[in-house]
PDB file of C-alpha atoms in Angstrom:
ATOM      1  CA  UNK A   1      -6.839  -2.047 162.521  1.00 52.00           C
ATOM      2  CA  UNK A   2      -2.317  -1.362 163.539  1.00 53.00           C
ATOM      3  CA  UNK A   3      -3.095   2.331 162.138  1.00 54.00           C
ATOM      4  CA  UNK A   4      -5.985   3.336 164.548  1.00 45.00           C
ATOM      5  CA  UNK A   5      -4.156   1.246 167.194  1.00 48.00           C
ATOM      6  CA  UNK A   6      -0.903   3.572 166.498  1.00 49.00           C
ATOM      7  CA  UNK A   7      -3.686   6.525 165.933  1.00 47.00           C
ATOM      8  CA  UNK A   8      -5.093   5.980 169.784  1.00 50.00           C
ATOM      9  CA  UNK A   9      -1.352   5.664 171.213  1.00 49.00           C
ATOM     10  CA  UNK A  10      -0.237   8.737 169.718  1.00 49.00           C
ATOM     11  CA  UNK A  11      -3.341  10.804 170.869  1.00 46.00           C
ATOM     12  CA  UNK A  12      -2.926   9.236 174.571  1.00 49.00           C
ATOM     13  CA  UNK A  13       0.422  10.332 174.666  1.00 52.00           C
ATOM     14  CA  UNK A  14      -0.530  13.587 172.920  1.00 51.00           C
ATOM     15  CA  UNK A  15      -3.048  13.856 175.846  1.00 50.00           C
ATOM     16  CA  UNK A  16      -1.021  12.878 178.733  1.00 52.00           C
ATOM     17  CA  UNK A  17       1.696  15.568 177.583  1.00 53.00           C
ATOM     18  CA  UNK A  18      -0.899  18.203 177.002  1.00 52.00           C
ATOM     19  CA  UNK A  19      -2.787  17.229 180.679  1.00 50.00           C
ATOM     20  CA  UNK A  20       0.842  17.809 181.970  1.00 53.00           C
ATOM     21  CA  UNK A  21       1.092  21.245 180.576  1.00 53.00           C
ATOM     22  CA  UNK A  22      -2.175  22.242 181.872  1.00 53.00           C
ATOM     23  CA  UNK A  23      -1.801  20.775 184.905  1.00 62.00           C
ATOM     24  CA  UNK A  24       0.946  23.546 185.499  1.00 76.00           C
ATOM     25  CA  UNK A  25       3.238  20.720 186.329  1.00 88.00           C
ATOM     26  CA  UNK A  26       6.727  20.084 184.122  1.00 94.00           C
ATOM     27  CA  UNK A  27       6.488  17.384 181.443  1.00 94.00           C
ATOM     28  CA  UNK A  28       9.239  15.208 183.380  1.00 96.00           C
ATOM     29  CA  UNK A  29      11.436  12.863 181.056  1.00 94.00           C
ATOM     30  CA  UNK A  30      13.848  10.134 182.321  1.00 95.00           C
ATOM     31  CA  UNK A  31      16.932   9.849 180.048  1.00 92.00           C
ATOM     32  CA  UNK A  32      20.517   7.644 180.987  1.00 90.00           C
ATOM     33  CA  UNK A  33      23.196   9.730 182.377  1.00 89.00           C
ATOM     34  CA  UNK A  34      25.832  11.246 179.768  1.00 87.00           C
ATOM     35  CA  UNK A  35      25.710  12.395 176.279  1.00 83.00           C
ATOM     36  CA  UNK A  36      21.865  11.720 176.009  1.00 85.00           C
ATOM     37  CA  UNK A  37      21.091  13.641 179.074  1.00 89.00           C
ATOM     38  CA  UNK A  38      22.881  16.470 177.957  1.00 89.00           C
ATOM     39  CA  UNK A  39      20.896  16.616 174.520  1.00 86.00           C
ATOM     40  CA  UNK A  40      17.777  16.437 176.386  1.00 89.00           C
ATOM     41  CA  UNK A  41      18.744  19.306 178.787  1.00 93.00           C
ATOM     42  CA  UNK A  42      19.694  21.547 176.003  1.00 91.00           C
ATOM     43  CA  UNK A  43      16.225  20.592 174.064  1.00 90.00           C
ATOM     44  CA  UNK A  44      14.335  21.354 177.808  1.00 93.00           C
ATOM     45  CA  UNK A  45      16.157  24.844 177.634  1.00 94.00           C
ATOM     46  CA  UNK A  46      14.539  25.278 174.140  1.00 92.00           C
ATOM     47  CA  UNK A  47      11.341  24.247 175.331  1.00 92.00           C
ATOM     48  CA  UNK A  48      11.231  26.557 178.197  1.00 93.00           C
ATOM     49  CA  UNK A  49      12.294  29.686 175.762  1.00 93.00           C
ATOM     50  CA  UNK A  50       8.746  28.341 174.042  1.00 90.00           C
ATOM     51  CA  UNK A  51       6.545  28.123 177.395  1.00 91.00           C
ATOM     52  CA  UNK A  52       6.748  24.238 178.086  1.00 91.00           C
ATOM     53  CA  UNK A  53       8.120  23.493 181.419  1.00 95.00           C
ATOM     54  CA  UNK A  54      10.442  20.121 180.860  1.00 94.00           C
ATOM     55  CA  UNK A  55      12.095  18.324 183.777  1.00 96.00           C
ATOM     56  CA  UNK A  56      14.980  15.941 182.871  1.00 96.00           C
ATOM     57  CA  UNK A  57      15.406  13.095 185.229  1.00 96.00           C
ATOM     58  CA  UNK A  58      18.875  11.465 185.016  1.00 96.00           C
ATOM     59  CA  UNK A  59      19.304   7.670 186.117  1.00 95.00           C
ATOM     60  CA  UNK A  60      22.206   5.650 185.762  1.00 91.00           C
ATOM     61  CA  UNK A  61      20.254   2.475 185.894  1.00 91.00           C
ATOM     62  CA  UNK A  62      18.733   1.380 182.885  1.00 87.00           C
ATOM     63  CA  UNK A  63      16.375  -0.814 184.212  1.00 89.00           C
ATOM     64  CA  UNK A  64      14.914   1.924 186.252  1.00 95.00           C
ATOM     65  CA  UNK A  65      14.145   3.911 182.988  1.00 94.00           C
ATOM     66  CA  UNK A  66      11.164   1.927 182.090  1.00 95.00           C
ATOM     67  CA  UNK A  67       9.771   1.270 185.629  1.00 96.00           C
ATOM     68  CA  UNK A  68       9.654   5.048 186.319  1.00 96.00           C
ATOM     69  CA  UNK A  69       7.217   5.705 183.252  1.00 96.00           C
ATOM     70  CA  UNK A  70       5.678   2.783 184.091  1.00 96.00           C
ATOM     71  CA  UNK A  71       4.727   3.851 187.426  1.00 96.00           C
ATOM     72  CA  UNK A  72       3.891   7.556 186.479  1.00 95.00           C
ATOM     73  CA  UNK A  73       6.971   8.805 188.180  1.00 96.00           C
ATOM     74  CA  UNK A  74       7.495  10.426 184.715  1.00 96.00           C
ATOM     75  CA  UNK A  75       5.898  11.115 181.804  1.00 95.00           C
ATOM     76  CA  UNK A  76       8.136   9.784 179.003  1.00 94.00           C
ATOM     77  CA  UNK A  77      12.216   8.484 178.469  1.00 93.00           C
ATOM     78  CA  UNK A  78      14.495   8.857 176.028  1.00 89.00           C
ATOM     79  CA  UNK A  79      17.125   6.223 175.750  1.00 84.00           C
ATOM     80  CA  UNK A  80      16.439   2.975 174.146  1.00 85.00           C
ATOM     81  CA  UNK A  81      15.355   1.595 170.980  1.00 83.00           C
ATOM     82  CA  UNK A  82      12.162  -0.569 169.789  1.00 86.00           C
ATOM     83  CA  UNK A  83      13.314  -3.238 170.227  1.00 87.00           C
ATOM     84  CA  UNK A  84      14.806  -3.258 173.485  1.00 88.00           C
ATOM     85  CA  UNK A  85      11.496  -1.863 174.589  1.00 91.00           C
ATOM     86  CA  UNK A  86       9.729  -4.534 172.991  1.00 92.00           C
ATOM     87  CA  UNK A  87      11.627  -6.935 175.030  1.00 93.00           C
ATOM     88  CA  UNK A  88      11.357  -4.928 178.038  1.00 93.00           C
ATOM     89  CA  UNK A  89       7.479  -5.016 177.475  1.00 95.00           C
ATOM     90  CA  UNK A  90       7.592  -8.501 177.050  1.00 96.00           C
ATOM     91  CA  UNK A  91       9.753  -9.668 179.553  1.00 95.00           C
ATOM     92  CA  UNK A  92       8.626  -7.238 182.513  1.00 95.00           C
ATOM     93  CA  UNK A  93       4.651  -7.120 181.766  1.00 95.00           C
ATOM     94  CA  UNK A  94       5.069  -3.101 180.982  1.00 96.00           C
ATOM     95  CA  UNK A  95       2.436  -1.616 178.411  1.00 94.00           C
ATOM     96  CA  UNK A  96       4.947   1.345 177.170  1.00 94.00           C
ATOM     97  CA  UNK A  97       4.608   2.577 173.455  1.00 93.00           C
ATOM     98  CA  UNK A  98       6.887   4.150 171.283  1.00 90.00           C
ATOM     99  CA  UNK A  99       6.231   7.866 170.810  1.00 86.00           C
ATOM    100  CA  UNK A 100       8.945   8.538 168.234  1.00 80.00           C
ATOM    101  CA  UNK A 101      10.571   6.259 166.098  1.00 77.00           C
ATOM    102  CA  UNK A 102      13.717   8.466 165.608  1.00 65.00           C
ATOM    103  CA  UNK A 103      15.316   8.688 169.036  1.00 61.00           C
ATOM    104  CA  UNK A 104      18.765   9.728 169.322  1.00 59.00           C
ATOM    105  CA  UNK A 105      22.457   8.077 169.024  1.00 61.00           C
ATOM    106  CA  UNK A 106      24.946   9.122 171.113  1.00 62.00           C
ATOM    107  CA  UNK A 107      28.011   9.864 169.642  1.00 61.00           C
ATOM    108  CA  UNK A 108      30.235   7.176 170.248  1.00 61.00           C
ATOM    109  CA  UNK A 109      34.261   6.215 169.625  1.00 69.00           C
ATOM    110  CA  UNK A 110      36.233   3.819 167.489  1.00 72.00           C
ATOM    111  CA  UNK A 111      39.240   2.734 169.043  1.00 77.00           C
ATOM    112  CA  UNK A 112      42.533   0.958 167.954  1.00 81.00           C
ATOM    113  CA  UNK A 113      45.752   0.183 168.881  1.00 84.00           C
ATOM    114  CA  UNK A 114      46.618  -0.222 165.045  1.00 84.00           C
ATOM    115  CA  UNK A 115      44.483   1.644 162.567  1.00 85.00           C
ATOM    116  CA  UNK A 116      44.785   5.311 162.693  1.00 89.00           C
ATOM    117  CA  UNK A 117      42.001   6.350 159.737  1.00 87.00           C
ATOM    118  CA  UNK A 118      38.848   4.634 158.735  1.00 84.00           C
ATOM    119  CA  UNK A 119      40.114   4.286 155.341  1.00 89.00           C
ATOM    120  CA  UNK A 120      42.954   1.580 156.531  1.00 89.00           C
ATOM    121  CA  UNK A 121      40.163  -0.594 157.251  1.00 86.00           C
ATOM    122  CA  UNK A 122      39.296  -2.917 154.660  1.00 86.00           C
ATOM    123  CA  UNK A 123      36.659  -5.014 153.167  1.00 87.00           C
ATOM    124  CA  UNK A 124      36.618  -8.315 155.570  1.00 84.00           C
ATOM    125  CA  UNK A 125      38.704  -6.774 158.370  1.00 82.00           C
ATOM    126  CA  UNK A 126      37.700  -7.794 161.896  1.00 76.00           C
ATOM    127  CA  UNK A 127      36.807  -4.633 163.810  1.00 70.00           C
ATOM    128  CA  UNK A 128      35.460  -6.345 166.959  1.00 69.00           C
ATOM    129  CA  UNK A 129      36.362  -9.700 168.571  1.00 58.00           C
ATOM    130  CA  UNK A 130      35.801 -11.933 171.902  1.00 53.00           C
ATOM    131  CA  UNK A 131      38.616 -10.669 174.412  1.00 54.00           C
ATOM    132  CA  UNK A 132      39.326 -12.956 176.853  1.00 52.00           C
ATOM    133  CA  UNK A 133      36.536 -13.426 179.073  1.00 47.00           C
ATOM    134  CA  UNK A 134      34.808 -10.304 178.446  1.00 44.00           C
ATOM    135  CA  UNK A 135      32.766 -10.146 175.669  1.00 40.00           C
ATOM    136  CA  UNK A 136      33.139  -6.987 173.557  1.00 43.00           C
ATOM    137  CA  UNK A 137      31.094  -7.099 170.138  1.00 42.00           C
ATOM    138  CA  UNK A 138      30.950 -10.368 168.342  1.00 39.00           C
ATOM    139  CA  UNK A 139      33.349 -11.021 165.178  1.00 39.00           C
ATOM    140  CA  UNK A 140      31.970  -8.214 162.971  1.00 42.00           C
ATOM    141  CA  UNK A 141      33.311  -7.994 159.303  1.00 40.00           C
ATOM    142  CA  UNK A 142      33.981  -4.594 157.686  1.00 41.00           C
TER     143      UNK A 142
END
């Protein structure tokens, strides 16, 4: 049953994308501003070379990224992992499906006042902690 449901969902997504292409309108993909949008824009240029018109819609409001897909303003979005999508579907009454299990992980920085190289981090060292009233990452062990 699960395989059948996923097959139907994938077919529906493919039909939506194909219908958009045949309608002469660009495929509209919403993404968060910054590095992910830059990657998506690069991919859109490659798609254009292959004959598929893709419009990237950059949004800085993460809540709006699912709203615009749910409302039909865009065809898809690129910004979240499966757990966040499931939570949004449950909390906000969406029925959005994950079209790709890989996704994109934007590069992030690791900053320290003490550590100069990753080799200096030993097993059991704390790499993140709560700072004042702000919560950074919860305490993690290397």
